[in-house]
């Protein structure tokens, strides 16, 4: 029997049909909007099996399909569909399971555009009711179930405060109640966390983060069972039209080749920095699931095999000028939103939240003005620590 290749081998070679492309080691980009057919019968056959045929690039395209096959293999699903952004992927997955008047249970500290999608858009347009629970305890979800609950939506670790949910317990609970489950697995990547194996129906990622990893692509993906993903393909994907570009899919194929190496380095750097910050007198708390002081460290160890590079910490000051001065003193860490790329970034949620939210809302999200989020990149960890050390000296 042929040995099943390890994941690093798969990421290089899985689904590549090099003999079709003159042996080219990198697949070409199919930069075309449509595909032509030799005969009436041929196009007819394609329409009969549209999710597996190349007809028009709002549907399928060989470059996009190759990226999807690799991601499917990586996550251990049956089928994946790429979208033009993480939000396009999330909205398609969620709309698939909902009808007007349904109820969603999710966590309190969701990625904020997802929270706006649920609480503002879906509430208004489809009369969807949303219960946001702390999510640390499976009872939180159990107690929130109503007759009209159709979906439990998880984000673990959450990317605002890095709280975890017990994925297997949530999937089991949902199955027993006939409720479907979606998880945003962007933080951990399919490499470090396998929600489909734990019984989750659909796993979504913003590929703009680690899967892309080079800060040159905005894309999203959903992965799940053939039946669900094919159905989404025909409906929410083709009709709402949130497709990705062949060139972006090609960049993702490039990115996947180094995903395993990148994630190991993000983890190594992030752990080193988390321990450094934790011991620093000017830091009150570090929020990172990879260190023992995280309140759910044990759960994390059970359901993840590694940790990525996004974390936050609380400065020992609430003085705005000092917080500002800390952020402005960083040099290697660039100021920016997003995360998961090769470059280290810093973001003070206070910048965006203060404009939009009241102090009470800010508080409800579990964030205070002294919270600083960093995305630890692939640079030399000594340089990153030196950068943080220098900036922390700007706080009295
Ligand atoms: C960035 C992000 C998204 C949205 O992805 P886009 O590609 O920016 O649309 C969704 N979930 C999480 C956790 C994210 O960080």
Short mmCIF file of C-alpha atoms and ligand atoms in Angstrom, two decimals:
data_model
loop_
_atom_site.label_atom_id
_atom_site.label_comp_id
_atom_site.label_asym_id
_atom_site.label_seq_id
_atom_site.Cartn_x
_atom_site.Cartn_y
_atom_site.Cartn_z
CA UNK A 1 0.00 0.00 0.00
CA UNK A 2 1.19 3.48 -0.83
CA UNK A 3 2.22 5.44 2.23
CA UNK A 4 0.02 8.51 2.88
CA UNK A 5 2.23 11.56 2.58
CA UNK A 6 2.84 13.89 5.48
CA UNK A 7 1.16 17.27 5.44
CA UNK A 8 4.31 19.15 4.38
CA UNK A 9 4.64 16.88 1.34
CA UNK A 10 0.95 17.29 0.57
CA UNK A 11 1.25 21.07 0.65
CA UNK A 12 3.94 20.88 -2.04
CA UNK A 13 2.45 18.31 -4.37
CA UNK A 14 -1.16 17.45 -3.58
CA UNK A 15 -3.52 17.72 -6.59
CA UNK A 16 -0.85 19.15 -8.89
CA UNK A 17 -1.15 17.63 -12.35
CA UNK A 18 2.17 18.76 -13.75
CA UNK A 19 1.94 16.55 -16.84
CA UNK A 20 -1.03 18.67 -17.95
CA UNK A 21 1.14 21.79 -17.92
CA UNK A 22 4.27 20.66 -19.80
CA UNK A 23 5.88 19.67 -16.50
CA UNK A 24 5.84 23.25 -15.21
CA UNK A 25 6.70 23.01 -11.52
CA UNK A 26 4.29 25.85 -10.76
CA UNK A 27 0.77 25.59 -12.19
CA UNK A 28 -0.22 28.29 -14.71
CA UNK A 29 -2.85 30.88 -13.85
CA UNK A 30 -6.09 30.30 -15.73
CA UNK A 31 -6.83 33.98 -16.14
CA UNK A 32 -10.01 33.53 -18.18
CA UNK A 33 -13.62 34.43 -17.54
CA UNK A 34 -15.20 31.58 -19.50
CA UNK A 35 -14.58 28.17 -21.02
CA UNK A 36 -15.70 27.14 -24.50
CA UNK A 37 -17.05 23.78 -25.60
CA UNK A 38 -16.73 21.65 -28.74
CA UNK A 39 -20.38 20.66 -28.91
CA UNK A 40 -23.91 20.97 -27.63
CA UNK A 41 -23.43 17.67 -25.83
CA UNK A 42 -20.28 18.88 -24.08
CA UNK A 43 -21.80 22.04 -22.66
CA UNK A 44 -24.88 20.08 -21.70
CA UNK A 45 -22.76 17.64 -19.71
CA UNK A 46 -21.03 20.53 -17.97
CA UNK A 47 -24.37 22.03 -16.91
CA UNK A 48 -25.45 18.64 -15.55
CA UNK A 49 -22.50 18.67 -13.14
CA UNK A 50 -21.87 22.37 -12.74
CA UNK A 51 -20.02 22.26 -9.43
CA UNK A 52 -17.37 20.00 -10.99
CA UNK A 53 -17.19 21.63 -14.43
CA UNK A 54 -15.42 24.66 -15.82
CA UNK A 55 -18.04 26.92 -17.38
CA UNK A 56 -17.52 30.46 -16.13
CA UNK A 57 -15.09 31.84 -13.54
CA UNK A 58 -17.85 33.05 -11.19
CA UNK A 59 -18.23 29.33 -10.63
CA UNK A 60 -15.19 27.14 -11.13
CA UNK A 61 -11.74 27.67 -12.58
CA UNK A 62 -8.75 25.26 -12.58
CA UNK A 63 -6.47 27.60 -10.60
CA UNK A 64 -9.11 28.25 -7.96
CA UNK A 65 -9.99 24.55 -7.85
CA UNK A 66 -6.38 23.55 -7.24
CA UNK A 67 -6.13 25.89 -4.24
CA UNK A 68 -9.45 24.50 -2.96
CA UNK A 69 -8.26 20.90 -3.29
CA UNK A 70 -5.14 21.61 -1.26
CA UNK A 71 -7.10 23.40 1.46
CA UNK A 72 -9.65 20.54 1.56
CA UNK A 73 -6.85 18.05 2.07
CA UNK A 74 -5.20 20.20 4.71
CA UNK A 75 -8.39 20.61 6.76
CA UNK A 76 -9.57 17.01 6.30
CA UNK A 77 -12.86 18.00 4.66
CA UNK A 78 -14.66 16.75 1.57
CA UNK A 79 -14.85 20.01 -0.35
CA UNK A 80 -13.78 23.65 -0.04
CA UNK A 81 -14.92 26.84 -1.75
CA UNK A 82 -12.81 29.94 -2.01
CA UNK A 83 -14.38 33.39 -1.74
CA UNK A 84 -13.22 36.92 -2.42
CA UNK A 85 -12.80 37.62 1.32
CA UNK A 86 -13.24 36.05 4.71
CA UNK A 87 -16.44 38.03 5.19
CA UNK A 88 -17.86 36.71 1.88
CA UNK A 89 -17.11 33.17 3.10
CA UNK A 90 -18.65 33.77 6.52
CA UNK A 91 -21.81 35.39 5.17
CA UNK A 92 -22.33 32.59 2.61
CA UNK A 93 -21.91 29.86 5.24
CA UNK A 94 -24.24 31.56 7.68
CA UNK A 95 -26.93 32.46 5.14
CA UNK A 96 -26.91 28.86 3.98
CA UNK A 97 -28.18 27.65 7.34
CA UNK A 98 -30.64 30.46 8.12
CA UNK A 99 -34.19 31.39 7.28
CA UNK A 100 -36.02 34.53 8.40
CA UNK A 101 -36.83 34.47 12.11
CA UNK A 102 -34.17 31.92 13.05
CA UNK A 103 -31.92 32.16 16.08
CA UNK A 104 -28.10 32.03 16.25
CA UNK A 105 -26.02 31.34 19.33
CA UNK A 106 -22.53 32.74 19.27
CA UNK A 107 -19.85 34.19 21.54
CA UNK A 108 -19.66 37.68 23.01
CA UNK A 109 -16.29 38.73 21.67
CA UNK A 110 -16.71 37.91 17.99
CA UNK A 111 -14.58 39.43 15.25
CA UNK A 112 -16.44 42.71 14.98
CA UNK A 113 -17.54 42.65 11.30
CA UNK A 114 -19.05 39.18 11.97
CA UNK A 115 -20.82 40.62 14.98
CA UNK A 116 -22.15 43.47 12.84
CA UNK A 117 -23.29 41.00 10.19
CA UNK A 118 -25.31 39.11 12.81
CA UNK A 119 -26.52 41.95 15.01
CA UNK A 120 -27.08 44.68 12.49
CA UNK A 121 -27.51 43.21 9.03
CA UNK A 122 -29.17 39.84 9.61
CA UNK A 123 -31.30 41.15 12.45
CA UNK A 124 -32.67 43.93 10.26
CA UNK A 125 -32.96 42.09 6.96
CA UNK A 126 -34.01 38.64 8.13
CA UNK A 127 -35.30 39.16 11.65
CA UNK A 128 -32.56 36.87 12.94
CA UNK A 129 -32.25 36.70 16.69
CA UNK A 130 -28.74 36.49 18.16
CA UNK A 131 -27.66 35.27 21.60
CA UNK A 132 -24.08 36.09 22.47
CA UNK A 133 -22.79 34.00 25.36
CA UNK A 134 -19.41 34.01 27.14
CA UNK A 135 -18.75 30.57 25.62
CA UNK A 136 -16.15 29.31 28.09
CA UNK A 137 -18.62 26.81 29.45
CA UNK A 138 -20.66 24.45 27.29
CA UNK A 139 -23.64 25.24 29.57
CA UNK A 140 -23.59 28.78 28.11
CA UNK A 141 -24.62 27.32 24.75
CA UNK A 142 -26.99 24.73 26.20
CA UNK A 143 -28.90 27.34 28.20
CA UNK A 144 -29.28 29.62 25.19
CA UNK A 145 -30.91 27.02 22.92
CA UNK A 146 -34.42 27.89 21.77
CA UNK A 147 -36.88 26.17 19.46
CA UNK A 148 -35.76 28.37 16.57
CA UNK A 149 -32.02 27.94 17.12
CA UNK A 150 -30.53 26.87 13.78
CA UNK A 151 -26.87 27.71 14.16
CA UNK A 152 -24.08 27.74 16.73
CA UNK A 153 -21.29 29.95 15.45
CA UNK A 154 -17.87 29.67 17.12
CA UNK A 155 -14.60 31.56 16.89
CA UNK A 156 -11.94 29.71 18.84
CA UNK A 157 -9.55 31.15 19.81
CA UNK A 158 -11.49 34.38 19.47
CA UNK A 159 -9.41 37.12 17.93
CA UNK A 160 -10.45 39.95 20.27
CA UNK A 161 -9.65 38.43 23.68
CA UNK A 162 -8.37 34.95 22.73
CA UNK A 163 -11.06 33.02 24.57
CA UNK A 164 -11.59 29.36 23.65
CA UNK A 165 -14.70 27.28 23.25
CA UNK A 166 -14.79 23.52 23.73
CA UNK A 167 -15.26 22.66 20.06
CA UNK A 168 -16.04 18.96 20.41
CA UNK A 169 -18.56 19.59 23.20
CA UNK A 170 -20.27 22.33 21.16
CA UNK A 171 -20.41 20.09 18.07
CA UNK A 172 -21.85 17.20 20.10
CA UNK A 173 -24.45 19.44 21.73
CA UNK A 174 -25.48 20.91 18.38
CA UNK A 175 -25.76 17.48 16.74
CA UNK A 176 -27.97 16.18 19.53
CA UNK A 177 -30.27 19.20 19.10
CA UNK A 178 -30.33 19.21 15.27
CA UNK A 179 -28.44 22.53 15.16
CA UNK A 180 -25.73 23.23 12.58
CA UNK A 181 -22.26 24.54 13.46
CA UNK A 182 -19.80 26.93 11.84
CA UNK A 183 -16.41 27.89 13.25
CA UNK A 184 -14.07 30.70 12.31
CA UNK A 185 -10.73 28.88 12.51
CA UNK A 186 -8.59 31.73 11.19
CA UNK A 187 -6.42 32.11 14.30
CA UNK A 188 -5.27 28.49 14.56
CA UNK A 189 -5.23 27.61 10.84
CA UNK A 190 -6.15 24.06 9.71
CA UNK A 191 -2.61 23.09 10.60
CA UNK A 192 -3.01 23.64 14.35
CA UNK A 193 -6.73 22.92 14.81
CA UNK A 194 -9.02 20.48 12.99
CA UNK A 195 -12.65 21.38 13.79
CA UNK A 196 -14.13 19.12 11.09
CA UNK A 197 -12.61 16.10 12.86
CA UNK A 198 -14.32 17.34 16.05
CA UNK A 199 -17.74 17.29 14.35
CA UNK A 200 -18.13 20.92 13.21
CA UNK A 201 -20.13 21.28 9.97
CA UNK A 202 -18.30 24.15 8.31
CA UNK A 203 -14.89 25.64 8.99
CA UNK A 204 -14.24 29.15 7.66
CA UNK A 205 -11.01 31.08 7.28
CA UNK A 206 -9.98 34.49 6.28
CA UNK A 207 -7.20 33.50 3.87
CA UNK A 208 -6.06 37.11 4.15
CA UNK A 209 -4.32 36.02 7.37
CA UNK A 210 -2.03 32.97 7.78
CA UNK A 211 -3.21 30.93 4.80
CA UNK A 212 -2.16 33.82 2.55
CA UNK A 213 0.58 34.84 4.92
CA UNK A 214 2.33 37.38 2.69
CA UNK A 215 -0.08 40.33 3.08
CA UNK A 216 -0.77 40.34 -0.64
CA UNK A 217 -4.15 38.54 -0.85
CA UNK A 218 -7.65 39.15 0.50
CA UNK A 219 -9.66 35.91 0.29
CA UNK A 220 -11.76 33.51 2.34
CA UNK A 221 -12.63 29.84 2.32
CA UNK A 222 -15.23 27.43 3.65
CA UNK A 223 -14.55 23.73 4.11
CA UNK A 224 -17.00 20.98 4.98
CA UNK A 225 -18.98 18.03 3.66
CA UNK A 226 -19.58 17.65 -0.09
CA UNK A 227 -23.33 18.10 0.34
CA UNK A 228 -23.11 21.38 2.27
CA UNK A 229 -20.39 22.98 0.20
CA UNK A 230 -21.93 21.97 -3.16
CA UNK A 231 -25.22 23.40 -2.03
CA UNK A 232 -23.55 26.66 -0.99
CA UNK A 233 -21.75 26.67 -4.37
CA UNK A 234 -25.05 26.60 -6.28
CA UNK A 235 -26.76 29.08 -4.00
CA UNK A 236 -24.86 31.57 -1.83
CA UNK A 237 -21.63 31.35 -3.86
CA UNK A 238 -22.80 31.60 -7.46
CA UNK A 239 -25.81 33.80 -6.78
CA UNK A 240 -24.26 36.31 -4.40
CA UNK A 241 -21.13 36.17 -6.53
CA UNK A 242 -18.40 36.62 -3.92
CA UNK A 243 -15.76 34.89 -6.03
CA UNK A 244 -12.01 35.09 -5.67
CA UNK A 245 -9.68 35.96 -8.56
CA UNK A 246 -7.59 33.23 -10.25
CA UNK A 247 -4.47 35.28 -9.53
CA UNK A 248 -5.30 35.41 -5.81
CA UNK A 249 -5.93 31.66 -5.81
CA UNK A 250 -2.55 31.19 -7.49
CA UNK A 251 -0.92 33.30 -4.77
CA UNK A 252 -2.62 31.11 -2.16
CA UNK A 253 -1.19 27.97 -3.82
CA UNK A 254 2.21 29.63 -3.44
CA UNK A 255 1.46 30.48 0.20
CA UNK A 256 0.31 26.98 1.12
CA UNK A 257 3.71 25.55 0.19
CA UNK A 258 5.29 27.35 3.16
CA UNK A 259 2.34 27.31 5.57
CA UNK A 260 3.81 24.65 7.87
CA UNK A 261 7.23 26.33 8.09
CA UNK A 262 5.70 29.76 8.57
CA UNK A 263 3.39 28.60 11.33
CA UNK A 264 6.23 26.93 13.23
CA UNK A 265 8.23 30.17 13.11
CA UNK A 266 5.21 32.34 14.09
CA UNK A 267 4.70 30.01 17.04
CA UNK A 268 8.34 30.05 18.09
CA UNK A 269 8.56 33.85 17.95
CA UNK A 270 5.18 34.35 19.61
CA UNK A 271 5.96 32.06 22.54
CA UNK A 272 9.26 33.80 23.14
CA UNK A 273 7.57 37.20 23.07
CA UNK A 274 4.63 36.12 25.24
CA UNK A 275 7.00 34.92 27.99
CA UNK A 276 9.07 38.08 27.68
CA UNK A 277 5.99 40.31 27.99
CA UNK A 278 4.56 38.29 30.84
CA UNK A 279 7.66 38.95 32.94
CA UNK A 280 7.80 42.65 32.13
CA UNK A 281 6.86 44.96 35.04
CA UNK A 282 5.02 47.39 32.75
CA UNK A 283 2.67 44.70 31.47
CA UNK A 284 -0.34 43.65 33.50
CA UNK A 285 -1.52 40.66 31.52
CA UNK A 286 -0.77 38.74 28.33
CA UNK A 287 -3.62 37.12 26.42
CA UNK A 288 -2.16 34.21 24.50
CA UNK A 289 -3.51 30.64 24.50
CA UNK A 290 0.01 29.21 24.19
CA UNK A 291 1.19 30.10 27.70
CA UNK A 292 0.26 28.44 30.98
CA UNK A 293 -1.25 31.63 32.46
CA UNK A 294 -4.05 31.56 29.87
CA UNK A 295 -7.15 30.47 31.82
CA UNK A 296 -8.00 27.87 29.17
CA UNK A 297 -4.49 26.63 28.50
CA UNK A 298 -5.48 23.00 29.21
CA UNK A 299 -8.44 23.09 26.80
CA UNK A 300 -6.19 24.67 24.18
CA UNK A 301 -3.66 21.88 24.56
CA UNK A 302 -6.42 19.33 24.06
CA UNK A 303 -7.92 20.79 20.90
CA UNK A 304 -4.96 22.51 19.24
CA UNK A 305 -1.57 21.19 18.19
CA UNK A 306 0.10 24.60 18.03
CA UNK A 307 -0.32 28.33 18.44
CA UNK A 308 -0.14 31.15 15.95
CA UNK A 309 1.29 34.64 16.32
CA UNK A 310 -1.62 36.90 17.28
CA UNK A 311 -1.89 37.98 20.93
CA UNK A 312 -2.74 40.95 23.06
CA UNK A 313 -1.43 42.41 26.27
CA UNK A 314 -2.52 44.99 28.77
CA UNK A 315 -0.17 47.84 29.52
CA UNK A 316 0.21 48.92 33.12
CA UNK A 317 -1.18 52.36 32.30
CA UNK A 318 -4.49 53.85 31.23
CA UNK A 319 -2.91 57.13 30.25
CA UNK A 320 -3.65 57.78 26.58
CA UNK A 321 -0.48 59.73 25.95
CA UNK A 322 1.61 56.88 27.29
CA UNK A 323 -0.28 54.27 25.28
CA UNK A 324 0.15 56.40 22.19
CA UNK A 325 3.81 56.92 22.89
CA UNK A 326 4.34 53.14 23.31
CA UNK A 327 2.73 52.43 19.93
CA UNK A 328 4.61 55.27 18.22
CA UNK A 329 7.93 54.12 19.67
CA UNK A 330 7.75 50.73 17.96
CA UNK A 331 9.81 50.47 14.83
CA UNK A 332 9.93 46.87 13.57
CA UNK A 333 6.26 46.39 14.52
CA UNK A 334 4.36 48.42 11.92
CA UNK A 335 1.00 49.97 12.86
CA UNK A 336 -1.84 48.28 11.00
CA UNK A 337 -5.02 46.24 11.08
CA UNK A 338 -5.19 42.65 9.86
CA UNK A 339 -2.62 40.07 10.92
CA UNK A 340 -1.11 36.71 10.00
CA UNK A 341 1.37 38.04 7.47
CA UNK A 342 5.15 37.78 7.41
CA UNK A 343 5.51 41.21 9.02
CA UNK A 344 4.99 42.08 12.66
CA UNK A 345 2.14 44.47 13.37
CA UNK A 346 0.75 46.41 16.30
CA UNK A 347 -2.80 47.62 16.69
CA UNK A 348 -4.42 49.41 19.61
CA UNK A 349 -8.14 48.52 19.44
CA UNK A 350 -8.74 51.84 21.22
CA UNK A 351 -8.03 53.61 17.92
CA UNK A 352 -11.04 52.15 16.16
CA UNK A 353 -13.33 51.42 19.06
CA UNK A 354 -13.19 54.84 20.60
CA UNK A 355 -14.63 56.33 17.45
CA UNK A 356 -17.55 53.92 17.26
CA UNK A 357 -18.27 52.61 20.73
CA UNK A 358 -19.19 53.99 24.12
CA UNK A 359 -16.94 53.10 27.08
CA UNK A 360 -19.66 50.66 28.19
CA UNK A 361 -19.68 48.87 24.83
CA UNK A 362 -15.91 48.82 24.88
CA UNK A 363 -16.05 47.23 28.29
CA UNK A 364 -18.64 44.67 27.19
CA UNK A 365 -16.24 43.49 24.48
CA UNK A 366 -13.76 42.70 27.23
CA UNK A 367 -11.28 45.27 25.98
CA UNK A 368 -9.84 48.33 27.73
CA UNK A 369 -7.90 51.24 26.20
CA UNK A 370 -4.62 49.81 27.49
CA UNK A 371 -5.04 46.63 25.44
CA UNK A 372 -2.54 46.29 22.63
CA UNK A 373 -2.76 43.63 19.94
CA UNK A 374 0.33 42.38 18.17
CA UNK A 375 0.73 40.06 15.24
CA UNK A 376 4.11 38.42 15.62
CA UNK A 377 5.72 37.98 12.23
CA UNK A 378 8.66 36.06 10.86
CA UNK A 379 11.45 38.46 11.77
CA UNK A 380 14.34 37.64 14.09
CA UNK A 381 12.81 37.34 17.56
CA UNK A 382 15.73 39.25 19.12
CA UNK A 383 14.86 42.26 16.97
CA UNK A 384 11.19 42.04 17.93
CA UNK A 385 11.94 41.81 21.64
CA UNK A 386 14.43 44.66 21.39
CA UNK A 387 11.74 46.74 19.67
CA UNK A 388 9.18 46.03 22.41
CA UNK A 389 11.75 46.62 25.11
CA UNK A 390 12.65 50.04 23.73
CA UNK A 391 9.01 51.06 23.35
CA UNK A 392 8.15 49.91 26.88
CA UNK A 393 10.84 52.25 28.19
CA UNK A 394 8.71 55.14 26.90
CA UNK A 395 6.16 54.33 29.61
CA UNK A 396 7.02 55.74 32.99
C1 LIG B 1 -9.88 39.17 9.07
C2 LIG B 1 -10.85 38.26 9.70
C3 LIG B 1 -12.03 37.91 9.05
C4 LIG B 1 -12.48 38.53 7.76
O1 LIG B 1 -11.64 38.25 6.72
P1 LIG B 1 -11.48 39.20 5.43
O2 LIG B 1 -10.64 38.37 4.54
O3 LIG B 1 -10.81 40.45 5.92
O4 LIG B 1 -12.85 39.47 4.93
C5 LIG B 1 -12.86 36.98 9.66
N1 LIG B 1 -12.55 36.45 10.85
C6 LIG B 1 -11.42 36.78 11.51
C7 LIG B 1 -11.15 36.15 12.82
C8 LIG B 1 -10.55 37.71 10.96
O5 LIG B 1 -9.46 38.06 11.64
#
